[in-house]
PDB file of C-alpha atoms in Angstrom:
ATOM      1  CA  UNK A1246     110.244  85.081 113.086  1.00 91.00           C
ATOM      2  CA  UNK A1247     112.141  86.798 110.704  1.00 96.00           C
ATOM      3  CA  UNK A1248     111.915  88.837 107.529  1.00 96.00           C
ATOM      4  CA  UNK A1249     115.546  88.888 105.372  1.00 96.00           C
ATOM      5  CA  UNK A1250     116.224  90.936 101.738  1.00 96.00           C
ATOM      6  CA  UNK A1251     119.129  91.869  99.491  1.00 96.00           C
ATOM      7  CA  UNK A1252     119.442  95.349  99.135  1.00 96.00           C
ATOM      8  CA  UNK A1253     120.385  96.135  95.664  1.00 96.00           C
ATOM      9  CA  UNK A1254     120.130  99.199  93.789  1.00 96.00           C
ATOM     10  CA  UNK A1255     117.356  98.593  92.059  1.00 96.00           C
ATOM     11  CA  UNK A1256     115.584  97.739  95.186  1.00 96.00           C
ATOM     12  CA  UNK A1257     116.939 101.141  96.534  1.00 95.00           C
ATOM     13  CA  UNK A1258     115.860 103.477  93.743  1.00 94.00           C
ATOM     14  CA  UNK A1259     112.691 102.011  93.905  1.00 93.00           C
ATOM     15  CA  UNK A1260     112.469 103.435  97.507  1.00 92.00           C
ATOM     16  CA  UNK A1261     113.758 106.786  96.425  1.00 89.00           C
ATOM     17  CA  UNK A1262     111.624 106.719  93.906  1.00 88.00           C
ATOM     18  CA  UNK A1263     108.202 105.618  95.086  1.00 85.00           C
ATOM     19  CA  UNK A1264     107.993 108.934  97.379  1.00 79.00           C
ATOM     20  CA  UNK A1265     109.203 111.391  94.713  1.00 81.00           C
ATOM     21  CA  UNK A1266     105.842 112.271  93.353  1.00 79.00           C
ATOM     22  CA  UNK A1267     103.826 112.815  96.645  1.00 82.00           C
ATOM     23  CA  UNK A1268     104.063 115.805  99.352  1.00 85.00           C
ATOM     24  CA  UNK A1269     106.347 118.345  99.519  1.00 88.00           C
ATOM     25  CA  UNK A1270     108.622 116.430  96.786  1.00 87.00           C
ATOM     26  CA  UNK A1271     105.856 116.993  94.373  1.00 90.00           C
ATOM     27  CA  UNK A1272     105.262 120.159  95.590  1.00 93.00           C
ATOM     28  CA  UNK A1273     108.836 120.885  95.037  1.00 93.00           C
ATOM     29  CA  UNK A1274     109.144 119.362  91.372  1.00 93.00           C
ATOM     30  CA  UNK A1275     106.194 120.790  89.922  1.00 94.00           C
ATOM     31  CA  UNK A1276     107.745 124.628  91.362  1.00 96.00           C
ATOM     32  CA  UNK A1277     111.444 123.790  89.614  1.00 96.00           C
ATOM     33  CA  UNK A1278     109.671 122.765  86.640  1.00 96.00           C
ATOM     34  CA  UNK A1279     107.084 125.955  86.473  1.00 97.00           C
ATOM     35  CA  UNK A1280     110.826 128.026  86.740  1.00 96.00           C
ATOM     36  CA  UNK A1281     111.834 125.686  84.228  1.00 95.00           C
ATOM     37  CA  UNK A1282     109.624 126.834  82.134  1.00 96.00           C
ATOM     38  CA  UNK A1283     110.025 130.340  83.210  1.00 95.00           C
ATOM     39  CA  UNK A1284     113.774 130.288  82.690  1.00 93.00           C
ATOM     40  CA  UNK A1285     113.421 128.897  78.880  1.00 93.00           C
ATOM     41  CA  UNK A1286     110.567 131.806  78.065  1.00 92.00           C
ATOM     42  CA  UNK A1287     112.816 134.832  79.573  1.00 90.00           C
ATOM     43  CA  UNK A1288     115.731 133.368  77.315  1.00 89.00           C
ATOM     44  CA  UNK A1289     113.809 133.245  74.072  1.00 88.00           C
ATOM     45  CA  UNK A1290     112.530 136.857  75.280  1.00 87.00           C
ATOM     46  CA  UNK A1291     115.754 138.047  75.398  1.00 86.00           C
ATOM     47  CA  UNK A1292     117.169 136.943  72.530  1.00 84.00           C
ATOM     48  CA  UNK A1293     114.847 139.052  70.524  1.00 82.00           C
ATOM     49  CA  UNK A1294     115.851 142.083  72.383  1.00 79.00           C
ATOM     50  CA  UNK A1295     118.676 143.796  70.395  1.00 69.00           C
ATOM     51  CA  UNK A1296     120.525 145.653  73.703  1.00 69.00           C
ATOM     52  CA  UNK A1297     120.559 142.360  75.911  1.00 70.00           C
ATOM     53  CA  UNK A1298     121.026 139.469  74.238  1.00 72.00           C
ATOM     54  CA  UNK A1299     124.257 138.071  76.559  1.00 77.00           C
ATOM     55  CA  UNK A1300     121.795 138.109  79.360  1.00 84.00           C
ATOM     56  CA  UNK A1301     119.687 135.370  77.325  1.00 85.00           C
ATOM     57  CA  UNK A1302     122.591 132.970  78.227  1.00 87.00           C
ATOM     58  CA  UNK A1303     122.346 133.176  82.088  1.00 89.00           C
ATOM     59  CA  UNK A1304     118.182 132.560  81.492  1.00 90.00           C
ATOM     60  CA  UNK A1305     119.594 129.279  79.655  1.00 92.00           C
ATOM     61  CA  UNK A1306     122.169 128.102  82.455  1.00 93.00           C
ATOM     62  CA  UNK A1307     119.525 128.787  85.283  1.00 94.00           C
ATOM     63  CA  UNK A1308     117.093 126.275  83.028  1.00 95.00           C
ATOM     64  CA  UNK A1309     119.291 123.857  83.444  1.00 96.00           C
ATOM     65  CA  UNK A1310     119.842 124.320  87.151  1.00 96.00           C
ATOM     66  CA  UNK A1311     115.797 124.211  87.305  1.00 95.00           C
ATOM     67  CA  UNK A1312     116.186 120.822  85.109  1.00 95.00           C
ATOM     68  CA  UNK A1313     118.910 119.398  87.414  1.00 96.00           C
ATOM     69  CA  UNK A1314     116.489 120.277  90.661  1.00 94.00           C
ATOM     70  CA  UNK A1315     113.470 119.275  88.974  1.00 92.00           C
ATOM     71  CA  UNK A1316     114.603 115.641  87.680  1.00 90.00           C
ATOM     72  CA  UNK A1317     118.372 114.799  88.274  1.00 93.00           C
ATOM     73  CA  UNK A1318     119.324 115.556  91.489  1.00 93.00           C
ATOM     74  CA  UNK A1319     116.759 112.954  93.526  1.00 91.00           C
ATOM     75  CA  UNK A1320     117.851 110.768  91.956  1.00 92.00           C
ATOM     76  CA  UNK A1321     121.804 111.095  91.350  1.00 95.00           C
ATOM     77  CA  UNK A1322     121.953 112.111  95.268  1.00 95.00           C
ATOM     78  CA  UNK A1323     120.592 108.694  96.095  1.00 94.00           C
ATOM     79  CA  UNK A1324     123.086 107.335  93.836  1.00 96.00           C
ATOM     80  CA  UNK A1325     126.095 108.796  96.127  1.00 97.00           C
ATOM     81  CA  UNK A1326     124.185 107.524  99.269  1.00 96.00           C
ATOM     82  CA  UNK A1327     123.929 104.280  98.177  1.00 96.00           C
ATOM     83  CA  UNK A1328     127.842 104.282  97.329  1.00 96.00           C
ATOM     84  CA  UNK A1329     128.463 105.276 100.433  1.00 95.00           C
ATOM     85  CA  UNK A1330     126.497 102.698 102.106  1.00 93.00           C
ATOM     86  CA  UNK A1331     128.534 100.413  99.762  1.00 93.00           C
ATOM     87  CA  UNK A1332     131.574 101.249 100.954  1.00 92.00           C
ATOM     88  CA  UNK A1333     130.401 101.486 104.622  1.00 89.00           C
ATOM     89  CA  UNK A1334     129.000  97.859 104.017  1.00 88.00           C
ATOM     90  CA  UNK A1335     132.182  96.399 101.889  1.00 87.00           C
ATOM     91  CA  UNK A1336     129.582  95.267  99.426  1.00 90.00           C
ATOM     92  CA  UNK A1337     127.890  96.406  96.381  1.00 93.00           C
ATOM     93  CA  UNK A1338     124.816  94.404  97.777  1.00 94.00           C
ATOM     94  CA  UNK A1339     124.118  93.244 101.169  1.00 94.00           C
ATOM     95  CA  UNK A1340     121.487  91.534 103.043  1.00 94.00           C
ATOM     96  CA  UNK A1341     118.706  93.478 105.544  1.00 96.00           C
ATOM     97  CA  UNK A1342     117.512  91.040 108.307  1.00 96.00           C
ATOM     98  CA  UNK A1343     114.652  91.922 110.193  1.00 97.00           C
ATOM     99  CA  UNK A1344     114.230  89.702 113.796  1.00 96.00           C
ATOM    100  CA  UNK A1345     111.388  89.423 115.915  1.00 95.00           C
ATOM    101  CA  UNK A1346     112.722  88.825 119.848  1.00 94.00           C
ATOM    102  CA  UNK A1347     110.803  88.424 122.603  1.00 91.00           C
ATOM    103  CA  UNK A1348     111.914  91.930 123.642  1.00 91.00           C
ATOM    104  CA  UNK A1349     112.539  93.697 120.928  1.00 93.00           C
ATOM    105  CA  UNK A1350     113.155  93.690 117.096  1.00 96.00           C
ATOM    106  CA  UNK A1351     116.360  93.753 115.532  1.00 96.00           C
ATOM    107  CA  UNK A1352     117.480  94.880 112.489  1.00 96.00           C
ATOM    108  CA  UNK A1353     120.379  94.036 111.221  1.00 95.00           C
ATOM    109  CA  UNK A1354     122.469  95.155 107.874  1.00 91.00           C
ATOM    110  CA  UNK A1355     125.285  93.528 107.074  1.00 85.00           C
ATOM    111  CA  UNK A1356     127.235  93.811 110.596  1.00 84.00           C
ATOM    112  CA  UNK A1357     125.271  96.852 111.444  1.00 89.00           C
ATOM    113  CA  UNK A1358     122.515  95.956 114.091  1.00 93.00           C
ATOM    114  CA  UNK A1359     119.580  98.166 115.720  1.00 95.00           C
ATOM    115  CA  UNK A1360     117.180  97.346 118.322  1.00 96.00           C
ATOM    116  CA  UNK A1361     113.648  98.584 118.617  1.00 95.00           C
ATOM    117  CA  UNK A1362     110.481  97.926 121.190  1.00 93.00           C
ATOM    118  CA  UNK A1363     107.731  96.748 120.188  1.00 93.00           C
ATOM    119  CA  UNK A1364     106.447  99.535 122.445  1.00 90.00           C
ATOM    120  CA  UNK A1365     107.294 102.398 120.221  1.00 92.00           C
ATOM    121  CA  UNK A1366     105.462 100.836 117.991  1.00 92.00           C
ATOM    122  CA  UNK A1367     102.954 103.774 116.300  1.00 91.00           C
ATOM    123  CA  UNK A1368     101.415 102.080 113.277  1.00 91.00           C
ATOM    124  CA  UNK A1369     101.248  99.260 111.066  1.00 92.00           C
ATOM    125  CA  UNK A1370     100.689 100.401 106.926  1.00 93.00           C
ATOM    126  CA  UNK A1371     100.568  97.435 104.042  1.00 93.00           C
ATOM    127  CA  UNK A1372     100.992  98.532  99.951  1.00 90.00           C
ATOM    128  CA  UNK A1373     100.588  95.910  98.198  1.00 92.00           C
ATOM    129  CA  UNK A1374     103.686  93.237  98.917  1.00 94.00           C
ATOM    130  CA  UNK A1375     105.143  95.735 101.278  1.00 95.00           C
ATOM    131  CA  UNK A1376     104.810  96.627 105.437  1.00 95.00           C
ATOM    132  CA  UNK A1377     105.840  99.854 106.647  1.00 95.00           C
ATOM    133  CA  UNK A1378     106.205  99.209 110.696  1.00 94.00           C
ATOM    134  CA  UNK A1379     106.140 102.866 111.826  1.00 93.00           C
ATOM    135  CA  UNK A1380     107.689 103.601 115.330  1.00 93.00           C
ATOM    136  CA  UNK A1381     107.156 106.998 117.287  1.00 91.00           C
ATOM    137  CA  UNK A1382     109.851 108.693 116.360  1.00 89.00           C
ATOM    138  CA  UNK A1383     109.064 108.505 113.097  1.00 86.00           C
ATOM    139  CA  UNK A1384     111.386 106.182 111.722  1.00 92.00           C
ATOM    140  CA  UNK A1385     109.858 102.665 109.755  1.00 94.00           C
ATOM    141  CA  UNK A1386     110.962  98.954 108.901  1.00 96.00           C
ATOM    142  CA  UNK A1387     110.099  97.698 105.495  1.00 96.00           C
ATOM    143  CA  UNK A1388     109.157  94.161 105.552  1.00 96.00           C
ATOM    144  CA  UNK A1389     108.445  92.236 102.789  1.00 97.00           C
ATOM    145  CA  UNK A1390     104.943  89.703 102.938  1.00 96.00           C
ATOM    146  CA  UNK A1391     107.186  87.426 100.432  1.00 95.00           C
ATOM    147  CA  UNK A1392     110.516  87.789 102.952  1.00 96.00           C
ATOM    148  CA  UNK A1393     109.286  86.055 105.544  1.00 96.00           C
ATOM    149  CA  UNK A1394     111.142  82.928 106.950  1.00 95.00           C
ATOM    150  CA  UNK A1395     109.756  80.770 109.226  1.00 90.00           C
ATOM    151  CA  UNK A1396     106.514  82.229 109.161  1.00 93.00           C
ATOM    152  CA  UNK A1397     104.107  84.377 106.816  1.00 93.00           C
ATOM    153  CA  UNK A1398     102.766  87.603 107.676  1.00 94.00           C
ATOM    154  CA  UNK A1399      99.670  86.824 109.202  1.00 93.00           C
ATOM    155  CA  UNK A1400     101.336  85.399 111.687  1.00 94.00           C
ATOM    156  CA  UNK A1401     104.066  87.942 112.091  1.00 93.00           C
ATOM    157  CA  UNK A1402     101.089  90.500 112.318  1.00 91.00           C
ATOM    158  CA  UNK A1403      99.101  88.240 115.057  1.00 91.00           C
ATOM    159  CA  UNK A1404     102.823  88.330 117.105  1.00 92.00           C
ATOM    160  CA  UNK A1405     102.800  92.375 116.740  1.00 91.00           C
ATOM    161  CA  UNK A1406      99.643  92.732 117.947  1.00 88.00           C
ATOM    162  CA  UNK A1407     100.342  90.813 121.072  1.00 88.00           C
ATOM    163  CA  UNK A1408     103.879  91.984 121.681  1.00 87.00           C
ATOM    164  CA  UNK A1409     102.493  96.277 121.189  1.00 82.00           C
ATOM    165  CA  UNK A1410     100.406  98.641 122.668  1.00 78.00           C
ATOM    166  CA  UNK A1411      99.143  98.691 119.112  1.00 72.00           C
ATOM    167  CA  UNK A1412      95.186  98.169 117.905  1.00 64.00           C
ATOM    168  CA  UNK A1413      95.790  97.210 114.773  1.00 55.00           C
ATOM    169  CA  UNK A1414      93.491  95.329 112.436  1.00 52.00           C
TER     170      UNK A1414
END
């Protein structure tokens, strides 16, 4: 069994930006934004005051350190990452493969390969075309129900089951 993708940047900002709206990211966003605001109201307060008007412009240049926190730097730090993955890769794209062994699973990018046990094995989430295979130390595998090769997901899913500790529906 086996579940393969190309990795594209698309693909990854769609990753980086599916969880920027929920948790502490949210949390995070809507607090850089409420400074935001902050920032742009103490400016246009102190530009009306005669004595400290140069201090308006530091109320500016914090705003847009709250805009770069608040919307920019997600996703412009995901940019570098995936250029670095690039280069670590030699491609601009490259292709995820995700085995299922007897013993373990293996995921391999590119060259890079990594081996997990099915006994690690936590949890089991679907969203839509997506599975999130969630091992205990809290790192996942993204599958893909339309990746699959040699198999669909049902039976992929009956093969988990039986290979984890795992009681999953």
């Amino acid at each position: 069994m086996k579940n393969e993708y190309c990795i594209t940047w698309n693909l990854y900002k769609s990753w980086v930006t599916a969880n920027m709206f929920k948790g502490k990211s949210l949390f995070f966003r809507i607090f850089w934004c409420f400074l935001l605001v902050l920032m742009i109201v103490f400016g246009i307060i102190s530009l009306n005051i005669y004595d400290v008007k140069a201090i308006s412009i530091y109320f500016f240049l914090l705003s847009l350190l709250c805009l770069y926190n608040a919307f920019l730097r997600h996703i412009l730090l995901a940019k570098k990452t995936y250029r670095k993955l690039s280069e670590t890769y030699g491609k601009e794209n490259w292709t995820r493969s995700i085995l299922f062994e007897n013993d373990n699973i293996l995921l391999t990018d590119n060259n890079v390969s990594i081996k997990y046990k099915y006994s690690d094995i936590v949890d089991i989430k679907e969203n839509g075309n997506e599975i999130f295979i969630i091992f205990n130390n809290k790192s996942f595998i993204r599958l893909y129900k339309s990746a699959f090769i040699g198999c669909d997901w049902s039976e992929c899913k009956k093969f988990l089951k039986d290979k984890s500790t795992l009681t999953y529906q």
